[in-house]
Amino acid sequence: MNRQESNLNGKVVIRLRELKRFYRVGVEEIRALDGIDLEVRENEYIVVMGHSGSGKSTLMNILGCLDRPSEGVYELDGDNVTELGDSELARIRNERIGFVFQSFELLSQMNALKNVEMPLLYARNGWFGRAAKAKKALERVGLGDRVKHKPNQLSGGEKQRVAIARALVCKPSILLADEPTGNLDTKTSNSILELFDELHRQGQTIVMVTHEHDVAQHAKRIIRMRDGYIRSDRTTEEDNIHEAGQKAEETV
Ligand code: ADP
Ligand code: MG
């Protein structure tokens, strides 16, 4: 079963058409994204790989509505995000996207519960019952007994769990994670990846950036980027076979 076949059922959550993002630095134009076509379907678990500078974070920031493309179309749940104004974009980011960063990005003066409540303060119907919703999200990531702890009273893995709870609390269409285990030791990293596996089993759609082979093995589909474009898009199984073949060729 190839990627296309495995992917036909399930509704399209994300659709990108000829997506481009250029940066101008002095006289130079940097083509950080140079024509990305991509479909992500409900309950997919996708990993994005590629060398440093290949455009992974730029892509994630656009998917997360933290940035806008220079050209092309981005549809989320069938809505053309590229046509939205700033306040509508902020609402989409808040209600439909969960974003997890390598550096956790928690508010240091607030406890775990308050950190997780943050997105609810800005969401429609989020205010009512927000403490209970935040508590439930923390329980979901295994931190029901850490609600009053502030970030400096939590381990790295616990901080990332709080960030994941915050990303999930508005029940996003998509969970985006840019190197979420990049700051964690192997054991902690594995426990966070098991959490992502569990969220995927529960139906969550996930797109994650990593440069680590072991991390990528948790996903079902691997997209490899180079110089702002997608160089390959395969099931994890196909990718492993192909990359092993490449390595073998290189060594002879
Ligand atoms: P990756 O996450 O794969 O390492 P990035 O998406 O961060 O790559 O960067 C892609 C390219 O765009 C790189 O060449 C980088 O230097 C450039 N770039 C990223 N952000 C900016 C910016 N704000 N201004 C100018 N160039 C940028
Ligand atoms: Mg990056």
PDB file of C-alpha atoms and ligand atoms in Angstrom:
ATOM      1  CA  MET A   1       0.000   0.000   0.000  1.00  0.00           C
ATOM      2  CA  ASN A   2       1.596   3.270  -1.029  1.00  0.00           C
ATOM      3  CA  ARG A   3       1.042   6.667   0.538  1.00  0.00           C
ATOM      4  CA  GLN A   4      -1.743   7.732  -1.802  1.00  0.00           C
ATOM      5  CA  GLU A   5      -3.687   4.495  -1.210  1.00  0.00           C
ATOM      6  CA  SER A   6      -3.295   4.632   2.548  1.00  0.00           C
ATOM      7  CA  ASN A   7      -4.528   8.161   2.529  1.00  0.00           C
ATOM      8  CA  LEU A   8      -7.696   8.247   0.535  1.00  0.00           C
ATOM      9  CA  ASN A   9     -10.185   8.077   3.378  1.00  0.00           C
ATOM     10  CA  GLY A  10     -10.498  10.795   5.942  1.00  0.00           C
ATOM     11  CA  LYS A  11     -11.312  14.378   5.210  1.00  0.00           C
ATOM     12  CA  VAL A  12      -8.669  16.878   4.201  1.00  0.00           C
ATOM     13  CA  VAL A  13      -7.613  19.061   7.132  1.00  0.00           C
ATOM     14  CA  ILE A  14      -4.829  20.979   5.372  1.00  0.00           C
ATOM     15  CA  ARG A  15      -4.361  21.711   1.689  1.00  0.00           C
ATOM     16  CA  LEU A  16      -1.432  23.716   0.339  1.00  0.00           C
ATOM     17  CA  ARG A  17      -1.181  24.787  -3.306  1.00  0.00           C
ATOM     18  CA  GLU A  18       2.029  26.253  -4.736  1.00  0.00           C
ATOM     19  CA  LEU A  19       2.824  27.743  -1.370  1.00  0.00           C
ATOM     20  CA  LYS A  20       5.807  30.101  -1.304  1.00  0.00           C
ATOM     21  CA  ARG A  21       7.524  32.205   1.312  1.00  0.00           C
ATOM     22  CA  PHE A  22      10.278  34.613   0.343  1.00  0.00           C
ATOM     23  CA  TYR A  23      12.387  36.729   2.647  1.00  0.00           C
ATOM     24  CA  ARG A  24      14.241  39.776   1.458  1.00  0.00           C
ATOM     25  CA  VAL A  25      17.537  40.355   3.247  1.00  0.00           C
ATOM     26  CA  GLY A  26      19.282  43.389   1.757  1.00  0.00           C
ATOM     27  CA  VAL A  27      19.387  42.783  -1.977  1.00  0.00           C
ATOM     28  CA  GLU A  28      19.113  39.045  -1.575  1.00  0.00           C
ATOM     29  CA  GLU A  29      15.833  37.142  -1.862  1.00  0.00           C
ATOM     30  CA  ILE A  30      15.702  33.963   0.198  1.00  0.00           C
ATOM     31  CA  ARG A  31      13.218  31.416  -1.083  1.00  0.00           C
ATOM     32  CA  ALA A  32      12.482  29.706   2.250  1.00  0.00           C
ATOM     33  CA  LEU A  33       9.493  27.911   0.699  1.00  0.00           C
ATOM     34  CA  ASP A  34       9.490  27.564  -3.047  1.00  0.00           C
ATOM     35  CA  GLY A  35       6.282  25.853  -4.131  1.00  0.00           C
ATOM     36  CA  ILE A  36       4.808  23.436  -1.618  1.00  0.00           C
ATOM     37  CA  ASP A  37       1.830  21.247  -2.544  1.00  0.00           C
ATOM     38  CA  LEU A  38       0.525  19.174   0.336  1.00  0.00           C
ATOM     39  CA  GLU A  39      -2.603  17.513   1.663  1.00  0.00           C
ATOM     40  CA  VAL A  40      -2.961  16.399   5.265  1.00  0.00           C
ATOM     41  CA  ARG A  41      -5.940  14.225   6.120  1.00  0.00           C
ATOM     42  CA  GLU A  42      -7.729  13.696   9.374  1.00  0.00           C
ATOM     43  CA  ASN A  43      -5.834  11.508  11.866  1.00  0.00           C
ATOM     44  CA  GLU A  44      -2.622  11.438   9.864  1.00  0.00           C
ATOM     45  CA  TYR A  45       0.659  11.465  11.765  1.00  0.00           C
ATOM     46  CA  ILE A  46       3.275  13.156   9.606  1.00  0.00           C
ATOM     47  CA  VAL A  47       6.908  13.934  10.244  1.00  0.00           C
ATOM     48  CA  VAL A  48       8.755  16.636   8.313  1.00  0.00           C
ATOM     49  CA  MET A  49      12.504  16.098   7.939  1.00  0.00           C
ATOM     50  CA  GLY A  50      15.295  17.940   6.139  1.00  0.00           C
ATOM     51  CA  HIS A  51      18.594  19.680   6.722  1.00  0.00           C
ATOM     52  CA  SER A  52      18.822  22.884   8.695  1.00  0.00           C
ATOM     53  CA  GLY A  53      17.633  25.762   6.525  1.00  0.00           C
ATOM     54  CA  SER A  54      15.459  23.578   4.271  1.00  0.00           C
ATOM     55  CA  GLY A  55      12.296  25.454   5.282  1.00  0.00           C
ATOM     56  CA  LYS A  56      10.743  23.211   7.949  1.00  0.00           C
ATOM     57  CA  SER A  57      10.088  25.918  10.541  1.00  0.00           C
ATOM     58  CA  THR A  58       8.887  28.357   7.890  1.00  0.00           C
ATOM     59  CA  LEU A  59       6.375  25.739   6.768  1.00  0.00           C
ATOM     60  CA  MET A  60       5.243  24.996  10.326  1.00  0.00           C
ATOM     61  CA  ASN A  61       4.833  28.681  11.127  1.00  0.00           C
ATOM     62  CA  ILE A  62       2.604  29.145   8.098  1.00  0.00           C
ATOM     63  CA  LEU A  63       0.591  26.000   8.937  1.00  0.00           C
ATOM     64  CA  GLY A  64       0.245  27.389  12.461  1.00  0.00           C
ATOM     65  CA  CYS A  65      -0.956  30.781  11.161  1.00  0.00           C
ATOM     66  CA  LEU A  66       1.993  32.463  12.885  1.00  0.00           C
ATOM     67  CA  ASP A  67       3.171  33.645   9.479  1.00  0.00           C
ATOM     68  CA  ARG A  68       1.676  34.221   6.036  1.00  0.00           C
ATOM     69  CA  PRO A  69       2.829  32.884   2.682  1.00  0.00           C
ATOM     70  CA  SER A  70       4.161  35.248   0.000  1.00  0.00           C
ATOM     71  CA  GLU A  71       2.221  33.323  -2.650  1.00  0.00           C
ATOM     72  CA  GLY A  72      -0.051  30.324  -2.925  1.00  0.00           C
ATOM     73  CA  VAL A  73      -3.037  28.943  -1.081  1.00  0.00           C
ATOM     74  CA  TYR A  74      -3.440  27.481   2.387  1.00  0.00           C
ATOM     75  CA  GLU A  75      -6.780  25.886   3.221  1.00  0.00           C
ATOM     76  CA  LEU A  76      -7.536  24.708   6.754  1.00  0.00           C
ATOM     77  CA  ASP A  77     -10.733  22.671   7.212  1.00  0.00           C
ATOM     78  CA  GLY A  78     -11.756  23.902   3.748  1.00  0.00           C
ATOM     79  CA  ASP A  79     -11.332  27.601   4.607  1.00  0.00           C
ATOM     80  CA  ASN A  80      -8.865  29.650   2.596  1.00  0.00           C
ATOM     81  CA  VAL A  81      -6.689  31.007   5.379  1.00  0.00           C
ATOM     82  CA  THR A  82      -4.668  33.171   2.984  1.00  0.00           C
ATOM     83  CA  GLU A  83      -7.640  35.480   2.465  1.00  0.00           C
ATOM     84  CA  LEU A  84      -8.301  36.149   6.150  1.00  0.00           C
ATOM     85  CA  GLY A  85      -7.552  39.352   8.044  1.00  0.00           C
ATOM     86  CA  ASP A  86      -5.285  39.437  11.084  1.00  0.00           C
ATOM     87  CA  SER A  87      -8.019  39.068  13.708  1.00  0.00           C
ATOM     88  CA  GLU A  88      -9.664  36.152  11.886  1.00  0.00           C
ATOM     89  CA  LEU A  89      -6.264  34.535  11.505  1.00  0.00           C
ATOM     90  CA  ALA A  90      -5.615  34.967  15.221  1.00  0.00           C
ATOM     91  CA  ARG A  91      -8.955  33.291  15.969  1.00  0.00           C
ATOM     92  CA  ILE A  92      -8.123  30.321  13.753  1.00  0.00           C
ATOM     93  CA  ARG A  93      -4.706  30.024  15.361  1.00  0.00           C
ATOM     94  CA  ASN A  94      -6.330  30.051  18.761  1.00  0.00           C
ATOM     95  CA  GLU A  95      -9.225  27.675  18.127  1.00  0.00           C
ATOM     96  CA  ARG A  96      -8.054  25.236  15.486  1.00  0.00           C
ATOM     97  CA  ILE A  97      -4.311  24.955  15.902  1.00  0.00           C
ATOM     98  CA  GLY A  98      -2.222  23.534  18.691  1.00  0.00           C
ATOM     99  CA  PHE A  99       1.461  24.425  18.479  1.00  0.00           C
ATOM    100  CA  VAL A 100       4.266  22.822  20.490  1.00  0.00           C
ATOM    101  CA  PHE A 101       7.762  24.307  20.377  1.00  0.00           C
ATOM    102  CA  GLN A 102      11.206  22.949  21.220  1.00  0.00           C
ATOM    103  CA  SER A 103      11.576  25.631  23.893  1.00  0.00           C
ATOM    104  CA  PHE A 104       8.139  24.979  25.526  1.00  0.00           C
ATOM    105  CA  GLU A 105       7.253  28.710  25.566  1.00  0.00           C
ATOM    106  CA  LEU A 106       5.452  28.619  28.925  1.00  0.00           C
ATOM    107  CA  LEU A 107       4.725  31.733  30.967  1.00  0.00           C
ATOM    108  CA  SER A 108       7.125  31.461  33.896  1.00  0.00           C
ATOM    109  CA  GLN A 109       5.060  33.384  36.443  1.00  0.00           C
ATOM    110  CA  MET A 110       1.967  31.248  35.927  1.00  0.00           C
ATOM    111  CA  ASN A 111       1.329  27.755  37.214  1.00  0.00           C
ATOM    112  CA  ALA A 112       0.608  24.804  34.912  1.00  0.00           C
ATOM    113  CA  LEU A 113      -3.161  25.246  35.143  1.00  0.00           C
ATOM    114  CA  LYS A 114      -3.021  28.963  34.269  1.00  0.00           C
ATOM    115  CA  ASN A 115      -0.670  28.261  31.358  1.00  0.00           C
ATOM    116  CA  VAL A 116      -3.100  25.711  29.944  1.00  0.00           C
ATOM    117  CA  GLU A 117      -6.046  28.067  30.504  1.00  0.00           C
ATOM    118  CA  MET A 118      -4.417  30.805  28.382  1.00  0.00           C
ATOM    119  CA  PRO A 119      -5.849  29.826  24.964  1.00  0.00           C
ATOM    120  CA  LEU A 120      -9.318  29.485  26.497  1.00  0.00           C
ATOM    121  CA  LEU A 121      -9.269  33.140  27.524  1.00  0.00           C
ATOM    122  CA  TYR A 122      -9.288  34.120  23.850  1.00  0.00           C
ATOM    123  CA  ALA A 123     -11.539  31.364  22.499  1.00  0.00           C
ATOM    124  CA  ARG A 124     -15.263  31.647  21.863  1.00  0.00           C
ATOM    125  CA  ASN A 125     -17.062  29.941  24.755  1.00  0.00           C
ATOM    126  CA  GLY A 126     -13.670  29.319  26.305  1.00  0.00           C
ATOM    127  CA  TRP A 127     -14.075  31.419  29.442  1.00  0.00           C
ATOM    128  CA  PHE A 128     -16.798  29.320  31.021  1.00  0.00           C
ATOM    129  CA  GLY A 129     -15.488  26.272  32.882  1.00  0.00           C
ATOM    130  CA  ARG A 130     -11.940  26.965  31.778  1.00  0.00           C
ATOM    131  CA  ALA A 131     -10.260  25.677  34.948  1.00  0.00           C
ATOM    132  CA  ALA A 132     -12.022  22.323  34.598  1.00  0.00           C
ATOM    133  CA  LYS A 133     -11.112  22.126  30.905  1.00  0.00           C
ATOM    134  CA  ALA A 134      -7.474  22.965  31.662  1.00  0.00           C
ATOM    135  CA  LYS A 135      -7.368  20.393  34.467  1.00  0.00           C
ATOM    136  CA  LYS A 136      -8.759  17.759  32.113  1.00  0.00           C
ATOM    137  CA  ALA A 137      -6.124  18.602  29.487  1.00  0.00           C
ATOM    138  CA  LEU A 138      -3.392  18.283  32.130  1.00  0.00           C
ATOM    139  CA  GLU A 139      -4.813  14.925  33.210  1.00  0.00           C
ATOM    140  CA  ARG A 140      -4.764  13.827  29.590  1.00  0.00           C
ATOM    141  CA  VAL A 141      -0.995  14.372  29.448  1.00  0.00           C
ATOM    142  CA  GLY A 142      -0.442  12.682  32.810  1.00  0.00           C
ATOM    143  CA  LEU A 143       0.018  15.835  34.897  1.00  0.00           C
ATOM    144  CA  GLY A 144      -3.169  15.846  36.979  1.00  0.00           C
ATOM    145  CA  ASP A 145      -0.997  16.147  40.112  1.00  0.00           C
ATOM    146  CA  ARG A 146       1.075  19.109  38.887  1.00  0.00           C
ATOM    147  CA  VAL A 147      -1.577  21.783  38.276  1.00  0.00           C
ATOM    148  CA  LYS A 148      -0.200  24.251  40.844  1.00  0.00           C
ATOM    149  CA  HIS A 149       3.444  23.895  39.824  1.00  0.00           C
ATOM    150  CA  LYS A 150       5.156  26.746  38.046  1.00  0.00           C
ATOM    151  CA  PRO A 151       7.470  26.010  35.093  1.00  0.00           C
ATOM    152  CA  ASN A 152      10.643  26.317  37.218  1.00  0.00           C
ATOM    153  CA  GLN A 153       9.217  23.603  39.511  1.00  0.00           C
ATOM    154  CA  LEU A 154       8.788  21.183  36.618  1.00  0.00           C
ATOM    155  CA  SER A 155      11.232  18.938  34.735  1.00  0.00           C
ATOM    156  CA  GLY A 156      11.829  19.454  30.997  1.00  0.00           C
ATOM    157  CA  GLY A 157       9.512  16.591  30.101  1.00  0.00           C
ATOM    158  CA  GLU A 158       6.798  17.938  32.412  1.00  0.00           C
ATOM    159  CA  LYS A 159       7.130  21.397  30.885  1.00  0.00           C
ATOM    160  CA  GLN A 160       6.632  19.926  27.437  1.00  0.00           C
ATOM    161  CA  ARG A 161       3.568  18.030  28.712  1.00  0.00           C
ATOM    162  CA  VAL A 162       2.115  21.303  29.988  1.00  0.00           C
ATOM    163  CA  ALA A 163       2.789  22.838  26.558  1.00  0.00           C
ATOM    164  CA  ILE A 164       1.060  19.872  24.906  1.00  0.00           C
ATOM    165  CA  ALA A 165      -1.931  20.230  27.251  1.00  0.00           C
ATOM    166  CA  ARG A 166      -2.091  23.927  26.333  1.00  0.00           C
ATOM    167  CA  ALA A 167      -1.954  23.006  22.639  1.00  0.00           C
ATOM    168  CA  LEU A 168      -4.836  20.526  23.071  1.00  0.00           C
ATOM    169  CA  VAL A 169      -7.151  22.458  25.360  1.00  0.00           C
ATOM    170  CA  CYS A 170      -9.150  24.071  22.524  1.00  0.00           C
ATOM    171  CA  LYS A 171      -9.448  20.701  20.725  1.00  0.00           C
ATOM    172  CA  PRO A 172      -7.487  21.774  17.634  1.00  0.00           C
ATOM    173  CA  SER A 173      -7.967  20.350  14.131  1.00  0.00           C
ATOM    174  CA  ILE A 174      -4.229  19.913  13.954  1.00  0.00           C
ATOM    175  CA  LEU A 175      -1.391  19.533  16.430  1.00  0.00           C
ATOM    176  CA  LEU A 176       1.862  21.045  15.114  1.00  0.00           C
ATOM    177  CA  ALA A 177       5.158  20.355  16.817  1.00  0.00           C
ATOM    178  CA  ASP A 178       8.533  21.823  15.785  1.00  0.00           C
ATOM    179  CA  GLU A 179      11.269  19.579  17.207  1.00  0.00           C
ATOM    180  CA  PRO A 180       9.279  18.986  20.417  1.00  0.00           C
ATOM    181  CA  THR A 181      11.888  16.619  21.854  1.00  0.00           C
ATOM    182  CA  GLY A 182      14.916  18.678  20.787  1.00  0.00           C
ATOM    183  CA  ASN A 183      15.644  19.879  24.330  1.00  0.00           C
ATOM    184  CA  LEU A 184      14.992  16.575  26.099  1.00  0.00           C
ATOM    185  CA  ASP A 185      17.128  13.581  27.044  1.00  0.00           C
ATOM    186  CA  THR A 186      16.438  10.266  25.310  1.00  0.00           C
ATOM    187  CA  LYS A 187      14.272   8.750  28.047  1.00  0.00           C
ATOM    188  CA  THR A 188      12.117  11.854  28.461  1.00  0.00           C
ATOM    189  CA  SER A 189      11.964  12.259  24.712  1.00  0.00           C
ATOM    190  CA  ASN A 190      10.606   8.716  24.384  1.00  0.00           C
ATOM    191  CA  SER A 191       7.896   9.339  26.942  1.00  0.00           C
ATOM    192  CA  ILE A 192       6.796  12.488  25.066  1.00  0.00           C
ATOM    193  CA  LEU A 193       6.749  10.516  21.815  1.00  0.00           C
ATOM    194  CA  GLU A 194       4.600   7.844  23.491  1.00  0.00           C
ATOM    195  CA  LEU A 195       2.208  10.632  24.430  1.00  0.00           C
ATOM    196  CA  PHE A 196       2.035  11.762  20.783  1.00  0.00           C
ATOM    197  CA  ASP A 197       1.412   8.124  19.781  1.00  0.00           C
ATOM    198  CA  GLU A 198      -1.467   7.946  22.258  1.00  0.00           C
ATOM    199  CA  LEU A 199      -2.954  11.244  21.015  1.00  0.00           C
ATOM    200  CA  HIS A 200      -2.748   9.908  17.473  1.00  0.00           C
ATOM    201  CA  ARG A 201      -4.550   6.705  18.534  1.00  0.00           C
ATOM    202  CA  GLN A 202      -7.241   8.925  20.032  1.00  0.00           C
ATOM    203  CA  GLY A 203      -7.719  10.536  16.613  1.00  0.00           C
ATOM    204  CA  GLN A 204      -5.514  13.638  16.762  1.00  0.00           C
ATOM    205  CA  THR A 205      -3.993  14.823  13.463  1.00  0.00           C
ATOM    206  CA  ILE A 206      -0.286  15.554  13.970  1.00  0.00           C
ATOM    207  CA  VAL A 207       2.468  17.217  11.944  1.00  0.00           C
ATOM    208  CA  MET A 208       5.881  17.151  13.611  1.00  0.00           C
ATOM    209  CA  VAL A 209       9.319  18.385  12.599  1.00  0.00           C
ATOM    210  CA  THR A 210      12.324  16.350  13.604  1.00  0.00           C
ATOM    211  CA  HIS A 211      15.804  15.651  12.283  1.00  0.00           C
ATOM    212  CA  GLU A 212      16.101  12.420  14.256  1.00  0.00           C
ATOM    213  CA  HIS A 213      15.511   9.101  12.543  1.00  0.00           C
ATOM    214  CA  ASP A 214      14.223   7.421  15.728  1.00  0.00           C
ATOM    215  CA  VAL A 215      11.687  10.162  16.336  1.00  0.00           C
ATOM    216  CA  ALA A 216      10.460   9.966  12.740  1.00  0.00           C
ATOM    217  CA  GLN A 217       9.665   6.268  13.186  1.00  0.00           C
ATOM    218  CA  HIS A 218       6.668   7.186  15.332  1.00  0.00           C
ATOM    219  CA  ALA A 219       4.937   8.807  12.341  1.00  0.00           C
ATOM    220  CA  LYS A 220       3.086   7.049   9.527  1.00  0.00           C
ATOM    221  CA  ARG A 221       4.288   9.362   6.769  1.00  0.00           C
ATOM    222  CA  ILE A 222       7.600  11.150   6.242  1.00  0.00           C
ATOM    223  CA  ILE A 223       7.998  14.304   4.191  1.00  0.00           C
ATOM    224  CA  ARG A 224      11.559  15.296   3.340  1.00  0.00           C
ATOM    225  CA  MET A 225      12.330  18.888   2.442  1.00  0.00           C
ATOM    226  CA  ARG A 226      15.223  20.450   0.581  1.00  0.00           C
ATOM    227  CA  ASP A 227      15.779  24.103  -0.349  1.00  0.00           C
ATOM    228  CA  GLY A 228      12.159  25.040   0.269  1.00  0.00           C
ATOM    229  CA  TYR A 229      10.490  22.225  -1.617  1.00  0.00           C
ATOM    230  CA  ILE A 230       9.301  18.687  -0.833  1.00  0.00           C
ATOM    231  CA  ARG A 231      11.871  16.251  -2.132  1.00  0.00           C
ATOM    232  CA  SER A 232       9.966  13.126  -1.055  1.00  0.00           C
ATOM    233  CA  ASP A 233       6.673  12.191   0.550  1.00  0.00           C
ATOM    234  CA  ARG A 234       6.318   8.537   1.539  1.00  0.00           C
ATOM    235  CA  THR A 235       4.940   6.175   4.143  1.00  0.00           C
ATOM    236  CA  THR A 236       7.443   5.634   6.932  1.00  0.00           C
ATOM    237  CA  GLU A 237       7.944   2.077   5.684  1.00  0.00           C
ATOM    238  CA  GLU A 238       8.683   3.222   2.112  1.00  0.00           C
ATOM    239  CA  ASP A 239      10.944   5.963   3.386  1.00  0.00           C
ATOM    240  CA  ASN A 240      13.001   3.495   5.421  1.00  0.00           C
ATOM    241  CA  ILE A 241      13.479   1.194   2.437  1.00  0.00           C
ATOM    242  CA  HIS A 242      14.376   4.080   0.149  1.00  0.00           C
ATOM    243  CA  GLU A 243      16.791   5.751   2.564  1.00  0.00           C
ATOM    244  CA  ALA A 244      18.500   2.412   3.332  1.00  0.00           C
ATOM    245  CA  GLY A 245      18.945   1.964  -0.441  1.00  0.00           C
ATOM    246  CA  GLN A 246      20.422   5.454  -0.754  1.00  0.00           C
ATOM    247  CA  LYS A 247      22.884   4.751   2.061  1.00  0.00           C
ATOM    248  CA  ALA A 248      23.929   1.464   0.487  1.00  0.00           C
ATOM    249  CA  GLU A 249      24.528   3.233  -2.845  1.00  0.00           C
ATOM    250  CA  GLU A 250      26.621   5.902  -1.156  1.00  0.00           C
ATOM    251  CA  THR A 251      28.878   3.338   0.538  1.00  0.00           C
ATOM    252  CA  VAL A 252      29.728   1.314  -2.602  1.00  0.00           C
TER     253      VAL A 252
HETATM  254  P1  ADP B   1      14.672  24.897   9.036  1.00  0.00           P
HETATM  255  O1  ADP B   1      13.616  25.026  10.077  1.00  0.00           O
HETATM  256  O2  ADP B   1      14.450  23.762   8.069  1.00  0.00           O
HETATM  257  O3  ADP B   1      16.046  24.845   9.620  1.00  0.00           O
HETATM  258  P2  ADP B   1      13.861  27.594   8.310  1.00  0.00           P
HETATM  259  O4  ADP B   1      12.474  27.436   7.843  1.00  0.00           O
HETATM  260  O5  ADP B   1      14.085  28.141   9.658  1.00  0.00           O
HETATM  261  O6  ADP B   1      14.641  26.215   8.118  1.00  0.00           O
HETATM  262  O7  ADP B   1      14.631  28.521   7.266  1.00  0.00           O
HETATM  263  C1  ADP B   1      14.563  28.365   5.853  1.00  0.00           C
HETATM  264  C2  ADP B   1      15.420  29.417   5.188  1.00  0.00           C
HETATM  265  O8  ADP B   1      14.844  30.713   5.360  1.00  0.00           O
HETATM  266  C3  ADP B   1      16.823  29.523   5.745  1.00  0.00           C
HETATM  267  O9  ADP B   1      17.695  29.806   4.682  1.00  0.00           O
HETATM  268  C4  ADP B   1      16.756  30.682   6.706  1.00  0.00           C
HETATM  269  O10 ADP B   1      17.992  31.303   6.848  1.00  0.00           O
HETATM  270  C5  ADP B   1      15.735  31.584   6.037  1.00  0.00           C
HETATM  271  N1  ADP B   1      14.950  32.381   7.002  1.00  0.00           N
HETATM  272  C6  ADP B   1      14.136  31.907   7.974  1.00  0.00           C
HETATM  273  N2  ADP B   1      13.558  32.898   8.659  1.00  0.00           N
HETATM  274  C7  ADP B   1      13.997  34.043   8.107  1.00  0.00           C
HETATM  275  C8  ADP B   1      13.762  35.440   8.353  1.00  0.00           C
HETATM  276  N3  ADP B   1      12.937  35.842   9.302  1.00  0.00           N
HETATM  277  N4  ADP B   1      14.414  36.325   7.569  1.00  0.00           N
HETATM  278  C9  ADP B   1      15.231  35.921   6.587  1.00  0.00           C
HETATM  279  N5  ADP B   1      15.490  34.645   6.296  1.00  0.00           N
HETATM  280  C10 ADP B   1      14.897  33.714   7.043  1.00  0.00           C
HETATM  281 MG    MG B   2      13.758  24.925  12.191  1.00  0.00          MG
END
